[in-house]
XYZ file of N, CA, C and O in Angstrom:
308
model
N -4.369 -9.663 -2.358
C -4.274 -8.971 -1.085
C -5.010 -9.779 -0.015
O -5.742 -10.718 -0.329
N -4.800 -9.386 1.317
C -5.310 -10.492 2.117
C -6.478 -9.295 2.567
O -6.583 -8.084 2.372
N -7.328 -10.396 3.314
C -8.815 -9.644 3.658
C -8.643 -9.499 5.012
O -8.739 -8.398 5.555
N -8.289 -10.956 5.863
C -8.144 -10.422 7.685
C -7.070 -9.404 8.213
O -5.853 -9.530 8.348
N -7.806 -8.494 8.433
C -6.885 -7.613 9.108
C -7.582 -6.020 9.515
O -8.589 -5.352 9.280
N -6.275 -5.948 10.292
C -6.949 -3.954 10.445
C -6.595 -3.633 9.400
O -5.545 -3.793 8.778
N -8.153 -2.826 9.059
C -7.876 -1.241 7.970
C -7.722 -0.341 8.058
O -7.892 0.169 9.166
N -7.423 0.223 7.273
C -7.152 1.909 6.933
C -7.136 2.615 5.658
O -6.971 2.405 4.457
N -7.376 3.518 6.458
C -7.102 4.440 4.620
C -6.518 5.674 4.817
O -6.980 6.538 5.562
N -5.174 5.805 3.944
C -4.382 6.871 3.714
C -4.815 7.366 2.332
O -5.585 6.785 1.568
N -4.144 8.632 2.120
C -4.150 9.675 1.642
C -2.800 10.383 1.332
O -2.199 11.108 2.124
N -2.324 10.002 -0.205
C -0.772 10.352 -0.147
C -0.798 11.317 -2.038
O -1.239 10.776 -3.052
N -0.260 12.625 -1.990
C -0.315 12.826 -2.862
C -1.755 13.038 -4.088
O -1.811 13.131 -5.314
N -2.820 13.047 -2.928
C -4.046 12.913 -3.626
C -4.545 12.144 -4.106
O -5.562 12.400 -4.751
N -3.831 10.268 -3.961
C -3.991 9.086 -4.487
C -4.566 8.776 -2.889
O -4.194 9.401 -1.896
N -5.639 7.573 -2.895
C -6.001 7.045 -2.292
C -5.517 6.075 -1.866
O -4.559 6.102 -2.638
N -5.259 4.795 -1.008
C -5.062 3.359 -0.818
C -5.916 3.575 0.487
O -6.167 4.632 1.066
N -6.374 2.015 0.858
C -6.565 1.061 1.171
C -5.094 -0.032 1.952
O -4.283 -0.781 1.407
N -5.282 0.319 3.273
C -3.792 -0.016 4.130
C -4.606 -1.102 4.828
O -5.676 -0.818 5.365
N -3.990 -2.653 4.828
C -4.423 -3.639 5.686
C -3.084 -4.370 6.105
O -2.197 -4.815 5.376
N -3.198 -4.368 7.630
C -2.183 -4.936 8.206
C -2.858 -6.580 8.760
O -3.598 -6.721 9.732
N -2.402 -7.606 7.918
C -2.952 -8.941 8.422
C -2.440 -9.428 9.951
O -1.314 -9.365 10.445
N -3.779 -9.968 10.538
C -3.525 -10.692 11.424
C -2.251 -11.095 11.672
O -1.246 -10.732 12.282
N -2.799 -12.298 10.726
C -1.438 -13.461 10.932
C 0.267 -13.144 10.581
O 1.171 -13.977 10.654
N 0.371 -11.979 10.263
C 1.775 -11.479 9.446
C 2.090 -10.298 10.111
O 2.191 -9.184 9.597
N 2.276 -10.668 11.556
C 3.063 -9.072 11.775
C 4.176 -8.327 11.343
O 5.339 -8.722 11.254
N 3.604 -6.936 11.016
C 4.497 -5.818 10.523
C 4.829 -6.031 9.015
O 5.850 -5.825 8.359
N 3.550 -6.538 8.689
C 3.221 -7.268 6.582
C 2.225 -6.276 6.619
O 1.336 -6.329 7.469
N 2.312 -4.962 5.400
C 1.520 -4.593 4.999
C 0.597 -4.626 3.911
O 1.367 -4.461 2.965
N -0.681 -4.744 3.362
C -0.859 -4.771 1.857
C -1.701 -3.609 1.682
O -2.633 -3.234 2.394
N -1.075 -2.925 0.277
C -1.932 -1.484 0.338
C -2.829 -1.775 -1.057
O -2.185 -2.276 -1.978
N -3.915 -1.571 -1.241
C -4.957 -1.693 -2.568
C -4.937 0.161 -3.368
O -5.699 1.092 -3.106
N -4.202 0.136 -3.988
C -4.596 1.621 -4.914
C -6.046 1.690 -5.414
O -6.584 1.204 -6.409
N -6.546 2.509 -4.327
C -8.230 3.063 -4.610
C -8.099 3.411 -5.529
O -8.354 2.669 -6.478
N -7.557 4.932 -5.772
C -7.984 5.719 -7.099
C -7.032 5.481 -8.518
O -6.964 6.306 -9.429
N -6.513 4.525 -8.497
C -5.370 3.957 -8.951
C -6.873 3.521 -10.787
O -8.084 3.657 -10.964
N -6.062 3.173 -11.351
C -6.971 2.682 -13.345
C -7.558 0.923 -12.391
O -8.636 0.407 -12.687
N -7.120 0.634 -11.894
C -7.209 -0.570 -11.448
C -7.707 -0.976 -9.944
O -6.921 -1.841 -9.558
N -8.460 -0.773 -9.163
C -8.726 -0.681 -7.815
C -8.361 -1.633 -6.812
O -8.275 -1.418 -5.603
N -8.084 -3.056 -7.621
C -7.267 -4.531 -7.101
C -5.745 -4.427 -7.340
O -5.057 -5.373 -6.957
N -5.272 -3.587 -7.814
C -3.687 -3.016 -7.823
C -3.019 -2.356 -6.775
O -3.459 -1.236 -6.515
N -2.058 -2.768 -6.098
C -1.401 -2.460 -5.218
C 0.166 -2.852 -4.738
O 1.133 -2.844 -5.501
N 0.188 -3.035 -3.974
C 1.765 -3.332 -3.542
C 1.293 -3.579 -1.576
O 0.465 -3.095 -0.804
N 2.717 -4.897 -1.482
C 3.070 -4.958 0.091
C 3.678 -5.043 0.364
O 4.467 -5.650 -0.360
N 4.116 -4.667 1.513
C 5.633 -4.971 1.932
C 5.816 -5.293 3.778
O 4.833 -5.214 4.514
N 7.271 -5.665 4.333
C 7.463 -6.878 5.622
C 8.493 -5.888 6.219
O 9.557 -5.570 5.689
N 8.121 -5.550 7.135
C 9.262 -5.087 8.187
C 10.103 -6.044 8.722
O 9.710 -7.112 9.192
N 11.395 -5.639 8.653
C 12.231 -6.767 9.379
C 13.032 -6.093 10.227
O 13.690 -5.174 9.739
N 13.178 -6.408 11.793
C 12.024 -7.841 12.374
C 10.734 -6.837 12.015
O 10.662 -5.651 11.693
N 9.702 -7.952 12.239
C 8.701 -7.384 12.047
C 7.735 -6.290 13.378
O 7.321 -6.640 14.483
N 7.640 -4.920 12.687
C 7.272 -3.987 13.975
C 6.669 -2.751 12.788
O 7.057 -2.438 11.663
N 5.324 -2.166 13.844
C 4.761 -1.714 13.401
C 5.142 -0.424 12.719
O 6.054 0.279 13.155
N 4.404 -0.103 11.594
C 5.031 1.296 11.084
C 4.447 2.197 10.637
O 3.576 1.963 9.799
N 4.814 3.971 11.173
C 3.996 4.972 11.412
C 3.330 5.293 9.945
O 3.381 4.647 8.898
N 2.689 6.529 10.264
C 2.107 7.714 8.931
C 3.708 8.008 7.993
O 3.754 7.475 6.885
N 4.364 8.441 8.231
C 5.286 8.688 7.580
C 6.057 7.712 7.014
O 6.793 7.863 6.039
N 5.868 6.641 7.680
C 6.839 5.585 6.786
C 5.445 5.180 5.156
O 5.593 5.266 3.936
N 4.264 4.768 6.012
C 3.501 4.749 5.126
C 3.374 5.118 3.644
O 3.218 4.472 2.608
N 3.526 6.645 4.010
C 3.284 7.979 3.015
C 4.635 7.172 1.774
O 4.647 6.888 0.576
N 5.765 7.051 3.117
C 7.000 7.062 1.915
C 7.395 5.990 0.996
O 8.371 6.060 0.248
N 6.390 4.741 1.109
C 6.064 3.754 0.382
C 5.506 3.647 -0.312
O 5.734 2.915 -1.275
N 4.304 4.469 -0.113
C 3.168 4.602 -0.882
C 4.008 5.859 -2.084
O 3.739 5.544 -3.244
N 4.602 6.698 -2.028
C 5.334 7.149 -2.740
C 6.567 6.567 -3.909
O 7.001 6.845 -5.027
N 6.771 5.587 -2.805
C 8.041 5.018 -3.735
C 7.407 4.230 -4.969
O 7.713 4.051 -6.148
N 6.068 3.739 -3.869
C 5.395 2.676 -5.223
C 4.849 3.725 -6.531
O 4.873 3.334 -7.699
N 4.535 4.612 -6.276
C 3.880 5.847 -7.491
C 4.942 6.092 -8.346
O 4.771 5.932 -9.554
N 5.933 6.428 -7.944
C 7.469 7.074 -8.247
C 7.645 5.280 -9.709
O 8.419 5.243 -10.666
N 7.105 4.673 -9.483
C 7.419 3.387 -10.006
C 6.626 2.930 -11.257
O 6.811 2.162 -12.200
N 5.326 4.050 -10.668
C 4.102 3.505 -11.890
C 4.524 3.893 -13.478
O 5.225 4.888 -13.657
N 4.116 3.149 -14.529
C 3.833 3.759 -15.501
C 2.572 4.428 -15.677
O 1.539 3.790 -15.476
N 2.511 6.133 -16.173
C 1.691 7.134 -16.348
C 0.692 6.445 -17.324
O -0.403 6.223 -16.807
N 0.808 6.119 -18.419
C 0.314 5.563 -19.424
C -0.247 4.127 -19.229
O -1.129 3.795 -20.021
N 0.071 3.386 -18.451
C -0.585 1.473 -18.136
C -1.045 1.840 -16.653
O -2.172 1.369 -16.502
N -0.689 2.385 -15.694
C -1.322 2.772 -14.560
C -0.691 1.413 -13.636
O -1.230 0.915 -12.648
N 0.601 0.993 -14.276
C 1.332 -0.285 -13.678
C 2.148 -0.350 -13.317
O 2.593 0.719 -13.734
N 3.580 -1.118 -12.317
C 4.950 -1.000 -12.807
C 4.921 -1.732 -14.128
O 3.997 -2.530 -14.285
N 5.540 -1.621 -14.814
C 6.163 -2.396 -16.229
C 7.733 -3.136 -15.926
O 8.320 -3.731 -16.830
């Protein structure tokens, strides 16, 4: 995950992340799963073109990525 950037922290489903939008990569997000088995586990993703994106798009990523995990490895597989 990259370190320069604005932070944040959402709240989706009672799971935590860690939302950093880098500098250098507009409309590149990288999210860190706080409460996740693994706390350096996460997912990012690139708007195209690249433009900023609300609470709700957020939420629904951060969802899709859960929707993805394995229950049991706390991973995709």
């Amino acid at each position: 995950m990259t370190s320069g950037g604005e932070r944040t922290r959402i709240t989706v489903d009672g799971e935590e992340f860690e939302v950093v939008q880098p500098y250098d990569r507009p409309g590149s997000y990288d999210l860190s799963w706080l409460t996740g088995p693994d706390p350096q586990y996460g997912f990012g993703f690139q708007t195209h073109p690249p433009a900023p994106v609300g609470q709700a798009e957020l939420e629904e990523a951060v969802r899709d990525f859960l929707a993805q995990v394995d229950p049991t490895t706390g991973h995709i597989e």
